[in-house]
Amino acid sequence: MSLEKATDTIKERVGDDAGLGATLKFDMGDAGVIFIDGKATPNTVSNDNNDADCTVGLALDDLNAMLAGDLAPTNAFMSGKLKVEGDMGVAMKLQSLM
C-alpha cells in the first residue's frame, strides 16, 4: 500500500472527530509522514510534516499491516517496530483508529 492509500485509509477512520484531542504524526522516514490534527474541527489528515503532540515512528509496511489488522499497535511497540515520542496518552488512543 502506498503512502497515499494509507493516508486515505486513515482519513476515513478519523472522520470528523477521532476523539484524539491532540496532534499525531506517523513518521515513516523517507516514505513520508501522515499528520492527524485532532484539535481541528473537523479533524484533518495530511502529509504535512508539522510538529505534533505525539510522533509515531515506523516503517510504511508496518503501518499498512496495522491498518489491515495484521499487526496490533501494542505488539508493534513491544517488538520495537513502532517508536513513540511525545505524549504516550495520545499514542494509546491510536488503538481505536487501527
mmCIF file of N, CA and C in Angstrom:
data_model
loop_
_atom_site.group_PDB
_atom_site.id
_atom_site.type_symbol
_atom_site.label_atom_id
_atom_site.label_comp_id
_atom_site.label_asym_id
_atom_site.label_seq_id
_atom_site.Cartn_x
_atom_site.Cartn_y
_atom_site.Cartn_z
ATOM 1 N N MET A 1 0.857 -1.169 0.000
ATOM 2 C CA MET A 1 0.000 0.000 0.000
ATOM 3 C C MET A 1 0.906 1.236 0.000
ATOM 4 N N SER A 2 0.566 2.205 -0.789
ATOM 5 C CA SER A 2 1.336 3.432 -0.902
ATOM 6 C C SER A 2 1.020 4.391 0.249
ATOM 7 N N LEU A 3 1.826 5.436 0.361
ATOM 8 C CA LEU A 3 1.581 6.469 1.364
ATOM 9 C C LEU A 3 0.222 7.115 1.120
ATOM 10 N N GLU A 4 -0.108 7.358 -0.144
ATOM 11 C CA GLU A 4 -1.393 7.989 -0.481
ATOM 12 C C GLU A 4 -2.569 7.121 -0.033
ATOM 13 N N LYS A 5 -2.492 5.827 -0.275
ATOM 14 C CA LYS A 5 -3.567 4.902 0.114
ATOM 15 C C LYS A 5 -3.679 4.824 1.636
ATOM 16 N N ALA A 6 -2.525 4.768 2.331
ATOM 17 C CA ALA A 6 -2.540 4.729 3.799
ATOM 18 C C ALA A 6 -3.146 6.017 4.351
ATOM 19 N N THR A 7 -2.809 7.154 3.737
ATOM 20 C CA THR A 7 -3.369 8.444 4.167
ATOM 21 C C THR A 7 -4.881 8.457 3.994
ATOM 22 N N ASP A 8 -5.359 7.963 2.845
ATOM 23 C CA ASP A 8 -6.802 7.911 2.593
ATOM 24 C C ASP A 8 -7.514 7.009 3.604
ATOM 25 N N THR A 9 -6.906 5.876 3.922
ATOM 26 C CA THR A 9 -7.498 4.945 4.889
ATOM 27 C C THR A 9 -7.604 5.608 6.263
ATOM 28 N N ILE A 10 -6.561 6.313 6.668
ATOM 29 C CA ILE A 10 -6.581 6.991 7.964
ATOM 30 C C ILE A 10 -7.613 8.109 7.957
ATOM 31 N N LYS A 11 -7.723 8.851 6.842
ATOM 32 C CA LYS A 11 -8.743 9.912 6.737
ATOM 33 C C LYS A 11 -10.140 9.342 6.974
ATOM 34 N N GLU A 12 -10.420 8.194 6.380
ATOM 35 C CA GLU A 12 -11.731 7.553 6.550
ATOM 36 C C GLU A 12 -11.971 7.181 8.006
ATOM 37 N N ARG A 13 -10.960 6.651 8.656
ATOM 38 C CA ARG A 13 -11.115 6.192 10.041
ATOM 39 C C ARG A 13 -11.197 7.355 11.025
ATOM 40 N N VAL A 14 -10.490 8.439 10.746
ATOM 41 C CA VAL A 14 -10.510 9.602 11.628
ATOM 42 C C VAL A 14 -11.857 10.310 11.548
ATOM 43 N N GLY A 15 -12.370 10.487 10.326
ATOM 44 C CA GLY A 15 -13.649 11.166 10.145
ATOM 45 C C GLY A 15 -13.594 12.596 10.653
ATOM 46 N N ASP A 16 -14.725 13.101 11.138
ATOM 47 C CA ASP A 16 -14.791 14.473 11.630
ATOM 48 C C ASP A 16 -14.216 14.630 13.034
ATOM 49 N N ASP A 17 -14.271 13.558 13.831
ATOM 50 C CA ASP A 17 -13.779 13.641 15.201
ATOM 51 C C ASP A 17 -13.345 12.263 15.685
ATOM 52 N N ALA A 18 -12.033 12.039 15.700
ATOM 53 C CA ALA A 18 -11.490 10.750 16.129
ATOM 54 C C ALA A 18 -11.376 10.645 17.642
ATOM 55 N N GLY A 19 -11.615 11.755 18.335
ATOM 56 C CA GLY A 19 -11.512 11.733 19.786
ATOM 57 C C GLY A 19 -10.089 11.845 20.302
ATOM 58 N N LEU A 20 -9.141 12.195 19.436
ATOM 59 C CA LEU A 20 -7.751 12.320 19.876
ATOM 60 C C LEU A 20 -7.547 13.558 20.751
ATOM 61 N N GLY A 21 -8.127 14.684 20.333
ATOM 62 C CA GLY A 21 -7.943 15.922 21.075
ATOM 63 C C GLY A 21 -6.507 16.409 21.056
ATOM 64 N N ALA A 22 -5.721 15.932 20.102
ATOM 65 C CA ALA A 22 -4.301 16.267 20.026
ATOM 66 C C ALA A 22 -3.828 16.063 18.581
ATOM 67 N N THR A 23 -2.575 16.414 18.335
ATOM 68 C CA THR A 23 -1.994 16.160 17.021
ATOM 69 C C THR A 23 -1.097 14.936 17.099
ATOM 70 N N LEU A 24 -1.092 14.176 16.019
ATOM 71 C CA LEU A 24 -0.316 12.944 15.963
ATOM 72 C C LEU A 24 0.306 12.829 14.586
ATOM 73 N N LYS A 25 1.551 12.392 14.547
ATOM 74 C CA LYS A 25 2.241 12.235 13.272
ATOM 75 C C LYS A 25 2.812 10.830 13.160
ATOM 76 N N PHE A 26 2.536 10.170 12.047
ATOM 77 C CA PHE A 26 3.209 8.925 11.697
ATOM 78 C C PHE A 26 4.409 9.318 10.853
ATOM 79 N N ASP A 27 5.605 9.012 11.315
ATOM 80 C CA ASP A 27 6.828 9.347 10.591
ATOM 81 C C ASP A 27 7.430 8.056 10.044
ATOM 82 N N MET A 28 7.383 7.933 8.720
ATOM 83 C CA MET A 28 7.895 6.736 8.069
ATOM 84 C C MET A 28 9.193 7.003 7.325
ATOM 85 N N GLY A 29 9.959 7.962 7.820
ATOM 86 C CA GLY A 29 11.262 8.280 7.242
ATOM 87 C C GLY A 29 11.138 8.761 5.806
ATOM 88 N N ASP A 30 11.919 8.169 4.928
ATOM 89 C CA ASP A 30 11.943 8.566 3.519
ATOM 90 C C ASP A 30 10.608 8.334 2.816
ATOM 91 N N ALA A 31 9.770 7.445 3.354
ATOM 92 C CA ALA A 31 8.465 7.154 2.733
ATOM 93 C C ALA A 31 7.478 8.303 2.942
ATOM 94 N N GLY A 32 7.725 9.170 3.955
ATOM 95 C CA GLY A 32 6.856 10.323 4.192
ATOM 96 C C GLY A 32 6.217 10.315 5.565
ATOM 97 N N VAL A 33 5.278 11.239 5.755
ATOM 98 C CA VAL A 33 4.582 11.374 7.034
ATOM 99 C C VAL A 33 3.078 11.467 6.807
ATOM 100 N N ILE A 34 2.337 11.100 7.831
ATOM 101 C CA ILE A 34 0.890 11.315 7.873
ATOM 102 C C ILE A 34 0.618 12.066 9.166
ATOM 103 N N PHE A 35 0.014 13.248 9.034
ATOM 104 C CA PHE A 35 -0.238 14.127 10.167
ATOM 105 C C PHE A 35 -1.737 14.197 10.432
ATOM 106 N N ILE A 36 -2.136 13.892 11.666
ATOM 107 C CA ILE A 36 -3.538 13.969 12.075
ATOM 108 C C ILE A 36 -3.688 15.145 13.031
ATOM 109 N N ASP A 37 -4.540 16.096 12.659
ATOM 110 C CA ASP A 37 -4.825 17.217 13.550
ATOM 111 C C ASP A 37 -6.151 16.938 14.243
ATOM 112 N N GLY A 38 -6.063 16.342 15.409
ATOM 113 C CA GLY A 38 -7.246 16.006 16.190
ATOM 114 C C GLY A 38 -7.759 17.168 17.024
ATOM 115 N N LYS A 39 -7.076 18.322 16.932
ATOM 116 C CA LYS A 39 -7.533 19.522 17.634
ATOM 117 C C LYS A 39 -8.455 20.352 16.740
ATOM 118 N N ALA A 40 -8.306 20.189 15.425
ATOM 119 C CA ALA A 40 -9.122 20.949 14.471
ATOM 120 C C ALA A 40 -10.535 20.377 14.426
ATOM 121 N N THR A 41 -11.502 21.233 14.117
ATOM 122 C CA THR A 41 -12.883 20.791 13.953
ATOM 123 C C THR A 41 -13.328 21.161 12.556
ATOM 124 N N PRO A 42 -13.590 20.209 11.678
ATOM 125 C CA PRO A 42 -13.406 18.761 11.875
ATOM 126 C C PRO A 42 -11.925 18.394 11.862
ATOM 127 N N ASN A 43 -11.610 17.178 12.316
ATOM 128 C CA ASN A 43 -10.228 16.694 12.292
ATOM 129 C C ASN A 43 -9.738 16.664 10.855
ATOM 130 N N THR A 44 -8.428 16.873 10.677
ATOM 131 C CA THR A 44 -7.840 16.828 9.340
ATOM 132 C C THR A 44 -6.696 15.838 9.310
ATOM 133 N N VAL A 45 -6.456 15.286 8.121
ATOM 134 C CA VAL A 45 -5.349 14.365 7.896
ATOM 135 C C VAL A 45 -4.615 14.845 6.653
ATOM 136 N N SER A 46 -3.280 14.955 6.757
ATOM 137 C CA SER A 46 -2.496 15.427 5.629
ATOM 138 C C SER A 46 -1.135 14.741 5.625
ATOM 139 N N ASN A 47 -0.335 15.076 4.638
ATOM 140 C CA ASN A 47 1.038 14.573 4.575
ATOM 141 C C ASN A 47 2.033 15.685 4.912
ATOM 142 N N ASP A 48 1.552 16.710 5.650
ATOM 143 C CA ASP A 48 2.408 17.810 6.076
ATOM 144 C C ASP A 48 3.286 17.370 7.243
ATOM 145 N N ASN A 49 4.545 17.756 7.196
ATOM 146 C CA ASN A 49 5.483 17.381 8.254
ATOM 147 C C ASN A 49 5.480 18.458 9.333
ATOM 148 N N ASN A 50 4.395 18.530 10.089
ATOM 149 C CA ASN A 50 4.230 19.508 11.166
ATOM 150 C C ASN A 50 4.680 18.921 12.496
ATOM 151 N N ASP A 51 4.957 19.806 13.466
ATOM 152 C CA ASP A 51 5.225 19.354 14.824
ATOM 153 C C ASP A 51 3.939 18.749 15.388
ATOM 154 N N ALA A 52 4.071 17.721 16.207
ATOM 155 C CA ALA A 52 2.898 17.027 16.750
ATOM 156 C C ALA A 52 3.079 16.771 18.243
ATOM 157 N N ASP A 53 1.950 16.601 18.939
ATOM 158 C CA ASP A 53 1.983 16.244 20.358
ATOM 159 C C ASP A 53 2.607 14.866 20.556
ATOM 160 N N CYS A 54 2.415 14.000 19.566
ATOM 161 C CA CYS A 54 2.941 12.637 19.618
ATOM 162 C C CYS A 54 3.403 12.241 18.224
ATOM 163 N N THR A 55 4.613 11.714 18.126
ATOM 164 C CA THR A 55 5.136 11.224 16.850
ATOM 165 C C THR A 55 5.369 9.728 16.963
ATOM 166 N N VAL A 56 4.814 9.002 16.013
ATOM 167 C CA VAL A 56 4.958 7.550 15.966
ATOM 168 C C VAL A 56 5.863 7.223 14.790
ATOM 169 N N GLY A 57 7.030 6.669 15.077
ATOM 170 C CA GLY A 57 7.974 6.289 14.039
ATOM 171 C C GLY A 57 7.821 4.813 13.718
ATOM 172 N N LEU A 58 7.657 4.524 12.434
ATOM 173 C CA LEU A 58 7.534 3.133 11.987
ATOM 174 C C LEU A 58 7.726 3.077 10.482
ATOM 175 N N ALA A 59 7.889 1.873 9.972
ATOM 176 C CA ALA A 59 8.013 1.670 8.527
ATOM 177 C C ALA A 59 6.625 1.691 7.894
ATOM 178 N N LEU A 60 6.553 2.137 6.639
ATOM 179 C CA LEU A 60 5.282 2.172 5.923
ATOM 180 C C LEU A 60 4.657 0.781 5.858
ATOM 181 N N ASP A 61 5.467 -0.249 5.660
ATOM 182 C CA ASP A 61 4.938 -1.626 5.628
ATOM 183 C C ASP A 61 4.267 -1.998 6.948
ATOM 184 N N ASP A 62 4.854 -1.565 8.069
ATOM 185 C CA ASP A 62 4.268 -1.865 9.382
ATOM 186 C C ASP A 62 2.978 -1.085 9.593
ATOM 187 N N LEU A 63 2.924 0.168 9.128
ATOM 188 C CA LEU A 63 1.673 0.932 9.212
ATOM 189 C C LEU A 63 0.590 0.242 8.397
ATOM 190 N N ASN A 64 0.944 -0.200 7.210
ATOM 191 C CA ASN A 64 -0.034 -0.900 6.366
ATOM 192 C C ASN A 64 -0.526 -2.180 7.032
ATOM 193 N N ALA A 65 0.372 -2.901 7.699
ATOM 194 C CA ALA A 65 -0.025 -4.118 8.412
ATOM 195 C C ALA A 65 -0.979 -3.782 9.553
ATOM 196 N N MET A 66 -0.744 -2.670 10.251
ATOM 197 C CA MET A 66 -1.647 -2.259 11.328
ATOM 198 C C MET A 66 -3.008 -1.871 10.764
ATOM 199 N N LEU A 67 -3.016 -1.133 9.663
ATOM 200 C CA LEU A 67 -4.284 -0.711 9.056
ATOM 201 C C LEU A 67 -5.087 -1.904 8.545
ATOM 202 N N ALA A 68 -4.392 -2.949 8.108
ATOM 203 C CA ALA A 68 -5.054 -4.159 7.607
ATOM 204 C C ALA A 68 -5.497 -5.081 8.744
ATOM 205 N N GLY A 69 -5.066 -4.763 9.966
ATOM 206 C CA GLY A 69 -5.423 -5.611 11.108
ATOM 207 C C GLY A 69 -4.491 -6.788 11.303
ATOM 208 N N ASP A 70 -3.366 -6.789 10.581
ATOM 209 C CA ASP A 70 -2.414 -7.900 10.672
ATOM 210 C C ASP A 70 -1.341 -7.680 11.742
ATOM 211 N N LEU A 71 -1.258 -6.450 12.275
ATOM 212 C CA LEU A 71 -0.273 -6.124 13.299
ATOM 213 C C LEU A 71 -0.940 -5.207 14.327
ATOM 214 N N ALA A 72 -0.995 -5.661 15.552
ATOM 215 C CA ALA A 72 -1.581 -4.852 16.628
ATOM 216 C C ALA A 72 -0.571 -3.779 17.039
ATOM 217 N N PRO A 73 -1.036 -2.529 17.250
ATOM 218 C CA PRO A 73 -0.116 -1.469 17.671
ATOM 219 C C PRO A 73 0.692 -1.826 18.920
ATOM 220 N N THR A 74 0.075 -2.496 19.868
ATOM 221 C CA THR A 74 0.783 -2.887 21.090
ATOM 222 C C THR A 74 1.917 -3.852 20.773
ATOM 223 N N ASN A 75 1.640 -4.826 19.915
ATOM 224 C CA ASN A 75 2.676 -5.783 19.522
ATOM 225 C C ASN A 75 3.800 -5.094 18.756
ATOM 226 N N ALA A 76 3.445 -4.132 17.891
ATOM 227 C CA ALA A 76 4.455 -3.390 17.132
ATOM 228 C C ALA A 76 5.359 -2.607 18.076
ATOM 229 N N PHE A 77 4.768 -2.007 19.115
ATOM 230 C CA PHE A 77 5.547 -1.252 20.092
ATOM 231 C C PHE A 77 6.472 -2.182 20.873
ATOM 232 N N MET A 78 5.923 -3.286 21.358
ATOM 233 C CA MET A 78 6.701 -4.219 22.180
ATOM 234 C C MET A 78 7.843 -4.871 21.394
ATOM 235 N N SER A 79 7.663 -5.036 20.091
ATOM 236 C CA SER A 79 8.701 -5.676 19.278
ATOM 237 C C SER A 79 9.682 -4.661 18.684
ATOM 238 N N GLY A 80 9.488 -3.376 18.985
ATOM 239 C CA GLY A 80 10.407 -2.353 18.507
ATOM 240 C C GLY A 80 10.137 -1.855 17.101
ATOM 241 N N LYS A 81 9.035 -2.292 16.494
ATOM 242 C CA LYS A 81 8.694 -1.840 15.142
ATOM 243 C C LYS A 81 8.064 -0.450 15.159
ATOM 244 N N LEU A 82 7.608 -0.026 16.324
ATOM 245 C CA LEU A 82 6.918 1.247 16.479
ATOM 246 C C LEU A 82 7.566 1.997 17.641
ATOM 247 N N LYS A 83 7.983 3.230 17.387
ATOM 248 C CA LYS A 83 8.617 4.045 18.421
ATOM 249 C C LYS A 83 7.749 5.274 18.658
ATOM 250 N N VAL A 84 7.567 5.641 19.922
ATOM 251 C CA VAL A 84 6.705 6.769 20.271
ATOM 252 C C VAL A 84 7.542 7.863 20.925
ATOM 253 N N GLU A 85 7.357 9.086 20.428
ATOM 254 C CA GLU A 85 7.978 10.258 21.036
ATOM 255 C C GLU A 85 6.868 11.229 21.391
ATOM 256 N N GLY A 86 6.942 11.806 22.577
ATOM 257 C CA GLY A 86 5.932 12.779 22.983
ATOM 258 C C GLY A 86 4.901 12.152 23.906
ATOM 259 N N ASP A 87 3.673 12.606 23.775
ATOM 260 C CA ASP A 87 2.579 12.232 24.672
ATOM 261 C C ASP A 87 2.114 10.792 24.440
ATOM 262 N N MET A 88 2.475 9.912 25.353
ATOM 263 C CA MET A 88 2.107 8.495 25.234
ATOM 264 C C MET A 88 0.598 8.301 25.312
ATOM 265 N N GLY A 89 -0.107 9.190 26.012
ATOM 266 C CA GLY A 89 -1.563 9.103 26.101
ATOM 267 C C GLY A 89 -2.221 9.220 24.738
ATOM 268 N N VAL A 90 -1.660 10.064 23.880
ATOM 269 C CA VAL A 90 -2.180 10.204 22.515
ATOM 270 C C VAL A 90 -1.943 8.901 21.754
ATOM 271 N N ALA A 91 -0.779 8.316 21.923
ATOM 272 C CA ALA A 91 -0.474 7.055 21.252
ATOM 273 C C ALA A 91 -1.422 5.945 21.688
ATOM 274 N N MET A 92 -1.817 5.946 22.955
ATOM 275 C CA MET A 92 -2.740 4.921 23.446
ATOM 276 C C MET A 92 -4.111 5.036 22.777
ATOM 277 N N LYS A 93 -4.529 6.257 22.427
ATOM 278 C CA LYS A 93 -5.803 6.461 21.739
ATOM 279 C C LYS A 93 -5.744 5.967 20.307
ATOM 280 N N LEU A 94 -4.552 5.756 19.818
ATOM 281 C CA LEU A 94 -4.350 5.280 18.448
ATOM 282 C C LEU A 94 -4.972 3.910 18.214
ATOM 283 N N GLN A 95 -4.995 3.103 19.237
ATOM 284 C CA GLN A 95 -5.536 1.737 19.131
ATOM 285 C C GLN A 95 -6.932 1.733 18.515
ATOM 286 N N SER A 96 -7.753 2.711 18.879
ATOM 287 C CA SER A 96 -9.128 2.733 18.367
ATOM 288 C C SER A 96 -9.193 3.044 16.871
ATOM 289 N N LEU A 97 -8.180 3.729 16.335
ATOM 290 C CA LEU A 97 -8.163 4.034 14.904
ATOM 291 C C LEU A 97 -7.705 2.844 14.077
ATOM 292 N N MET A 98 -6.925 1.975 14.694
ATOM 293 C CA MET A 98 -6.353 0.866 13.946
ATOM 294 C C MET A 98 -7.322 -0.297 13.902
#
